[in-house]
Short mmCIF file of C-alpha atoms in Angstrom, two decimals:
data_model
loop_
_atom_site.label_atom_id
_atom_site.label_comp_id
_atom_site.label_asym_id
_atom_site.label_seq_id
_atom_site.Cartn_x
_atom_site.Cartn_y
_atom_site.Cartn_z
CA LEU A 1364 -35.74 -74.29 62.16
CA TYR A 1365 -32.64 -74.44 60.86
CA LYS A 1366 -29.48 -74.51 63.34
CA ASN A 1367 -27.12 -73.02 60.98
CA TYR A 1368 -29.33 -70.09 59.85
CA GLY A 1369 -32.25 -69.51 61.69
CA THR A 1370 -34.49 -69.60 59.91
CA ILE A 1371 -37.71 -71.50 59.36
CA CYS A 1372 -38.65 -73.83 56.23
CA PRO A 1373 -41.67 -73.07 54.03
CA LEU A 1374 -43.63 -75.44 55.73
CA LYS A 1375 -47.17 -75.25 54.15
CA GLU A 1376 -45.39 -74.96 50.11
CA LEU A 1377 -43.35 -78.50 51.09
CA VAL A 1378 -46.72 -80.15 52.22
CA LYS A 1379 -48.50 -79.22 48.87
CA LEU A 1380 -45.41 -80.59 46.94
CA LYS A 1381 -45.91 -83.66 49.30
CA GLN A 1382 -49.76 -84.06 48.51
CA GLU A 1383 -48.97 -83.07 44.71
CA PHE A 1384 -46.43 -85.94 44.49
CA SER A 1385 -47.46 -88.25 47.30
CA TYR A 1386 -44.58 -88.56 49.16
CA ARG A 1387 -43.63 -89.03 53.11
CA LEU A 1388 -42.62 -86.21 54.62
CA ILE A 1389 -39.79 -86.36 57.38
CA LEU A 1390 -39.18 -83.18 59.44
CA ASP A 1391 -36.92 -82.73 61.82
CA GLU A 1392 -38.46 -80.43 65.04
CA SER A 1393 -35.01 -80.59 67.17
CA PHE A 1394 -34.67 -76.71 67.08
CA SER A 1395 -38.78 -75.88 66.97
CA PHE A 1396 -39.74 -78.23 69.50
CA GLY A 1397 -40.16 -76.03 72.56
CA ALA A 1398 -39.69 -72.86 70.33
CA LEU A 1399 -42.29 -72.55 67.92
CA GLY A 1400 -46.31 -72.94 68.16
CA LYS A 1401 -48.60 -72.26 70.95
CA THR A 1402 -47.57 -75.02 73.17
CA GLY A 1403 -44.08 -75.53 71.88
CA ARG A 1404 -44.85 -78.20 69.70
CA GLY A 1405 -42.85 -77.08 66.96
CA ALA A 1406 -42.79 -75.47 63.06
CA LEU A 1407 -46.16 -78.15 62.55
CA GLU A 1408 -48.51 -76.55 65.07
CA HIS A 1409 -47.11 -73.16 64.14
CA PHE A 1410 -48.24 -73.22 60.56
CA GLY A 1411 -51.48 -74.84 61.85
CA LEU A 1412 -50.41 -78.27 60.53
CA LYS A 1413 -50.92 -81.92 62.19
CA ALA A 1414 -48.74 -84.59 62.53
CA MET A 1415 -49.06 -88.27 60.70
CA VAL A 1416 -51.32 -85.94 58.28
CA ASP A 1417 -49.22 -83.45 56.54
CA ALA A 1418 -45.80 -84.81 58.15
CA GLU A 1419 -45.01 -88.71 58.57
CA ILE A 1420 -42.16 -88.76 60.36
CA LEU A 1421 -40.84 -86.41 63.19
CA ILE A 1422 -37.50 -86.26 64.49
CA ILE A 1423 -37.10 -84.27 67.62
CA SER A 1424 -33.44 -84.15 69.46
CA MET A 1425 -33.70 -84.05 73.31
CA GLU A 1426 -30.56 -82.23 73.70
CA ASN A 1427 -32.39 -78.75 73.30
CA ALA A 1428 -35.68 -77.83 74.76
CA LEU A 1429 -35.86 -80.78 76.68
CA GLY A 1430 -32.65 -80.43 78.33
CA SER A 1431 -31.53 -84.02 77.60
CA ILE A 1432 -29.75 -86.39 75.15
CA GLY A 1433 -30.90 -88.92 72.91
CA GLY A 1434 -34.16 -88.57 70.37
CA VAL A 1435 -37.00 -89.28 70.04
CA THR A 1436 -39.17 -90.53 66.36
CA VAL A 1437 -42.83 -90.16 66.14
CA GLY A 1438 -44.75 -92.18 63.23
CA ASN A 1439 -47.18 -94.19 63.01
CA ASN A 1440 -47.05 -98.03 63.74
CA GLU A 1441 -45.02 -99.15 60.92
CA VAL A 1442 -42.62 -96.32 61.89
CA VAL A 1443 -42.11 -96.87 64.96
CA ASP A 1444 -41.53 -100.38 65.08
CA HIS A 1445 -38.97 -100.18 62.65
CA GLN A 1446 -37.31 -97.35 65.24
CA ARG A 1447 -37.87 -99.53 67.68
CA LEU A 1448 -36.35 -102.83 66.41
CA SER A 1449 -33.14 -101.08 64.58
CA GLY A 1450 -32.24 -98.73 67.03
CA ALA A 1451 -29.11 -98.71 69.22
CA GLY A 1452 -31.12 -99.22 72.64
CA TYR A 1453 -32.54 -102.47 71.14
CA CYS A 1454 -29.66 -103.73 68.97
CA PHE A 1455 -26.64 -102.83 71.60
CA SER A 1456 -28.48 -102.03 74.60
CA ALA A 1457 -26.94 -98.39 74.60
CA SER A 1458 -30.49 -97.63 75.71
CA SER A 1459 -30.44 -94.14 77.42
CA PRO A 1460 -29.90 -94.07 81.15
CA PRO A 1461 -32.96 -93.75 82.86
CA PHE A 1462 -31.79 -90.27 84.63
CA LEU A 1463 -31.69 -88.77 81.27
CA ALA A 1464 -35.05 -90.52 79.97
CA ASP A 1465 -36.44 -88.92 83.84
CA ALA A 1466 -34.92 -85.47 82.69
CA ALA A 1467 -36.62 -85.48 79.68
CA ARG A 1468 -40.35 -86.49 80.80
CA ALA A 1469 -40.05 -83.67 83.29
CA SER A 1470 -39.22 -81.21 80.78
CA LEU A 1471 -42.17 -82.42 79.42
CA ALA A 1472 -44.42 -82.38 81.95
CA ARG A 1473 -43.31 -78.72 83.14
CA MET A 1474 -44.13 -77.88 79.28
CA LYS A 1475 -47.46 -79.53 79.86
CA SER A 1476 -48.31 -78.19 83.30
CA GLN A 1477 -46.66 -74.45 82.01
CA PRO A 1478 -47.82 -73.57 78.97
CA GLY A 1479 -47.09 -69.79 79.56
CA LEU A 1480 -43.05 -70.59 79.22
CA VAL A 1481 -43.43 -70.82 75.25
CA GLU A 1482 -45.15 -67.53 75.31
CA GLU A 1483 -42.46 -66.01 77.74
CA LEU A 1484 -39.76 -67.65 75.22
CA ALA A 1485 -41.30 -65.75 72.38
CA GLU A 1486 -41.79 -62.97 74.19
CA LYS A 1487 -38.20 -62.18 74.99
CA VAL A 1488 -37.15 -63.35 71.11
CA ARG A 1489 -39.45 -60.65 70.08
CA TYR A 1490 -38.02 -58.16 72.84
CA PHE A 1491 -34.60 -58.89 71.43
CA TYR A 1492 -34.96 -58.29 68.19
CA HIS A 1493 -36.55 -54.98 68.67
CA LYS A 1494 -33.68 -53.70 71.25
CA VAL A 1495 -31.69 -54.80 68.08
CA GLU A 1496 -33.43 -52.59 65.86
CA GLU A 1497 -33.49 -49.62 68.88
CA VAL A 1498 -29.88 -49.60 69.79
CA MET A 1499 -28.07 -50.91 66.88
CA LYS A 1500 -29.95 -48.83 63.92
CA ASP A 1501 -26.48 -47.37 62.91
CA ILE A 1502 -24.81 -50.78 62.50
CA VAL A 1503 -27.52 -53.14 60.99
CA PRO A 1504 -27.99 -52.99 58.35
CA LYS A 1505 -24.80 -50.74 57.50
CA LYS A 1506 -21.88 -53.06 59.14
CA VAL A 1507 -23.89 -56.37 59.70
CA ILE A 1508 -27.47 -58.16 58.92
CA ILE A 1509 -29.58 -60.61 60.76
CA THR A 1510 -30.46 -63.19 59.05
CA SER A 1511 -32.39 -65.35 61.33
CA GLN A 1512 -36.45 -65.24 60.89
CA LYS A 1513 -37.21 -61.79 62.90
CA ASP A 1514 -39.28 -61.84 65.92
CA LEU A 1515 -39.40 -65.77 65.72
CA SER A 1516 -36.45 -67.80 66.03
CA PRO A 1517 -34.37 -67.88 69.16
CA ILE A 1518 -31.67 -68.57 67.19
CA VAL A 1519 -30.21 -65.78 66.13
CA PHE A 1520 -27.33 -65.02 62.90
CA PHE A 1521 -25.44 -61.87 62.29
CA GLN A 1522 -24.12 -61.98 59.10
CA LEU A 1523 -20.89 -59.00 57.85
CA THR A 1524 -22.94 -56.52 55.24
CA LYS A 1525 -21.20 -57.21 51.73
CA GLN A 1526 -19.66 -53.83 50.99
CA GLU A 1527 -19.69 -53.58 47.21
CA ASP A 1528 -18.16 -50.04 46.95
CA ARG A 1529 -15.10 -51.92 48.40
CA ARG A 1530 -12.17 -52.26 45.87
CA LEU A 1531 -11.30 -55.58 47.58
CA LEU A 1532 -13.73 -57.93 49.46
CA LEU A 1533 -12.93 -59.42 52.21
CA SER A 1534 -12.11 -63.12 51.97
CA ARG A 1535 -13.99 -66.03 54.11
CA GLU A 1536 -10.75 -66.03 56.47
CA GLU A 1537 -10.94 -62.76 56.95
CA GLN A 1538 -14.54 -62.26 57.48
CA VAL A 1539 -13.80 -65.10 60.59
CA ASP A 1540 -11.02 -63.36 61.95
CA LEU A 1541 -12.87 -60.36 62.41
CA LEU A 1542 -15.91 -62.21 63.49
CA GLU A 1543 -13.78 -64.07 66.26
CA LYS A 1544 -12.42 -60.73 67.19
CA VAL A 1545 -16.26 -59.34 67.86
CA SER A 1546 -17.26 -62.72 69.75
CA GLU A 1547 -13.84 -62.43 71.96
CA GLU A 1548 -14.52 -58.93 72.73
CA CYS A 1549 -17.92 -59.89 73.57
CA LEU A 1550 -17.11 -62.90 76.37
CA ASP A 1551 -14.44 -60.50 77.99
CA ARG A 1552 -17.66 -58.15 78.67
CA GLY A 1553 -19.59 -61.04 79.89
CA VAL A 1554 -21.46 -61.93 76.68
CA PHE A 1555 -21.14 -65.46 75.07
CA LEU A 1556 -21.59 -65.87 71.49
CA ILE A 1557 -20.09 -68.12 68.77
CA SER A 1558 -18.60 -67.09 65.40
CA THR A 1559 -19.66 -69.93 63.28
CA GLY A 1560 -17.32 -69.61 60.27
CA ARG A 1561 -14.91 -72.51 60.82
CA HIS A 1562 -17.08 -75.62 59.82
CA VAL A 1563 -16.00 -79.19 59.26
CA TYR A 1564 -16.96 -78.74 55.55
CA HIS A 1565 -16.80 -82.04 54.71
CA HIS A 1566 -19.99 -82.60 56.85
CA LEU A 1567 -21.89 -80.19 55.20
CA HIS A 1568 -23.95 -80.31 52.32
CA ARG A 1569 -24.06 -76.31 52.29
CA VAL A 1570 -21.71 -74.30 53.99
CA PRO A 1571 -23.03 -71.36 55.79
CA PRO A 1572 -21.19 -67.96 55.22
CA PRO A 1573 -19.59 -67.00 58.54
CA ALA A 1574 -21.62 -65.00 61.06
CA LEU A 1575 -22.21 -64.72 64.51
CA ARG A 1576 -25.03 -66.82 66.72
CA LEU A 1577 -26.43 -66.31 69.92
CA THR A 1578 -29.58 -67.73 71.24
CA ILE A 1579 -32.22 -66.24 73.57
CA MET A 1580 -33.44 -68.19 76.56
CA ASN A 1581 -36.01 -68.43 78.95
CA LYS A 1582 -33.54 -67.58 81.89
CA GLN A 1583 -32.32 -64.22 80.47
CA SER A 1584 -33.87 -61.45 81.72
CA LYS A 1585 -34.84 -58.54 79.66
CA GLU A 1586 -31.77 -56.66 82.11
CA GLU A 1587 -29.48 -59.41 80.76
CA ILE A 1588 -30.89 -58.87 76.99
CA ASN A 1589 -30.31 -55.45 77.48
CA MET A 1590 -26.49 -55.41 78.41
CA ALA A 1591 -25.99 -58.63 75.63
CA VAL A 1592 -27.38 -56.05 72.34
CA GLY A 1593 -25.42 -52.72 73.98
CA VAL A 1594 -22.21 -55.26 74.23
CA LEU A 1595 -22.82 -56.53 70.94
CA LYS A 1596 -22.99 -53.25 69.70
CA LYS A 1597 -19.90 -51.49 71.01
CA ALA A 1598 -17.61 -55.07 70.29
CA ILE A 1599 -18.73 -54.62 66.47
CA ASP A 1600 -18.32 -50.86 66.42
CA ALA A 1601 -14.72 -51.35 67.55
CA ASN A 1602 -13.96 -54.12 65.64
CA VAL A 1603 -15.82 -53.97 61.86
#
């Protein structure tokens, strides 16, 4: 699940290439872990694939679904030993504080004991996309388009629709300014979303287009989702 796009990689196609050319697949599940798959194990589970078979190395950040700090690398004994001996925690005594490690363990235990949490999130994600179609049908795709994976991605991106009939298309800076106005108006009305146009370019191999990003979470009620969609519609109507 890509942080800057809200799309999901074509994992089955990548696995076919891996098998054809005999390479190791390293898969970053930082944003898909806890969000995709029947039990929240991520993109591999979502596509019906297996760790150590279809992907040799998994990388998972603990900063998202687990609500902690740090990360985990999953692999065979060779990979795990290399990470253990080369990691900052071993070389520089910079291991995670016990309370953060315990917070991650508690989150994992809760995911295991309450598997319905993952399905509850998936239901709210589907509900959000449905409400956008229902409430913003005069705006999507006339003024903005959703570029994230519909009904699956809890990271939602709205981009400006390309108006080919305009004599002068908006520059990137003008798009960013416009989306920031939408973001600020939403914040004034109690809805927080991010205008993503001002990236640190030299850190990115591919710079994403300007967009509005919001995240669907388990804590949000359907009433709050309804309110957020309504506020977003009014802000886009007023500024785009």
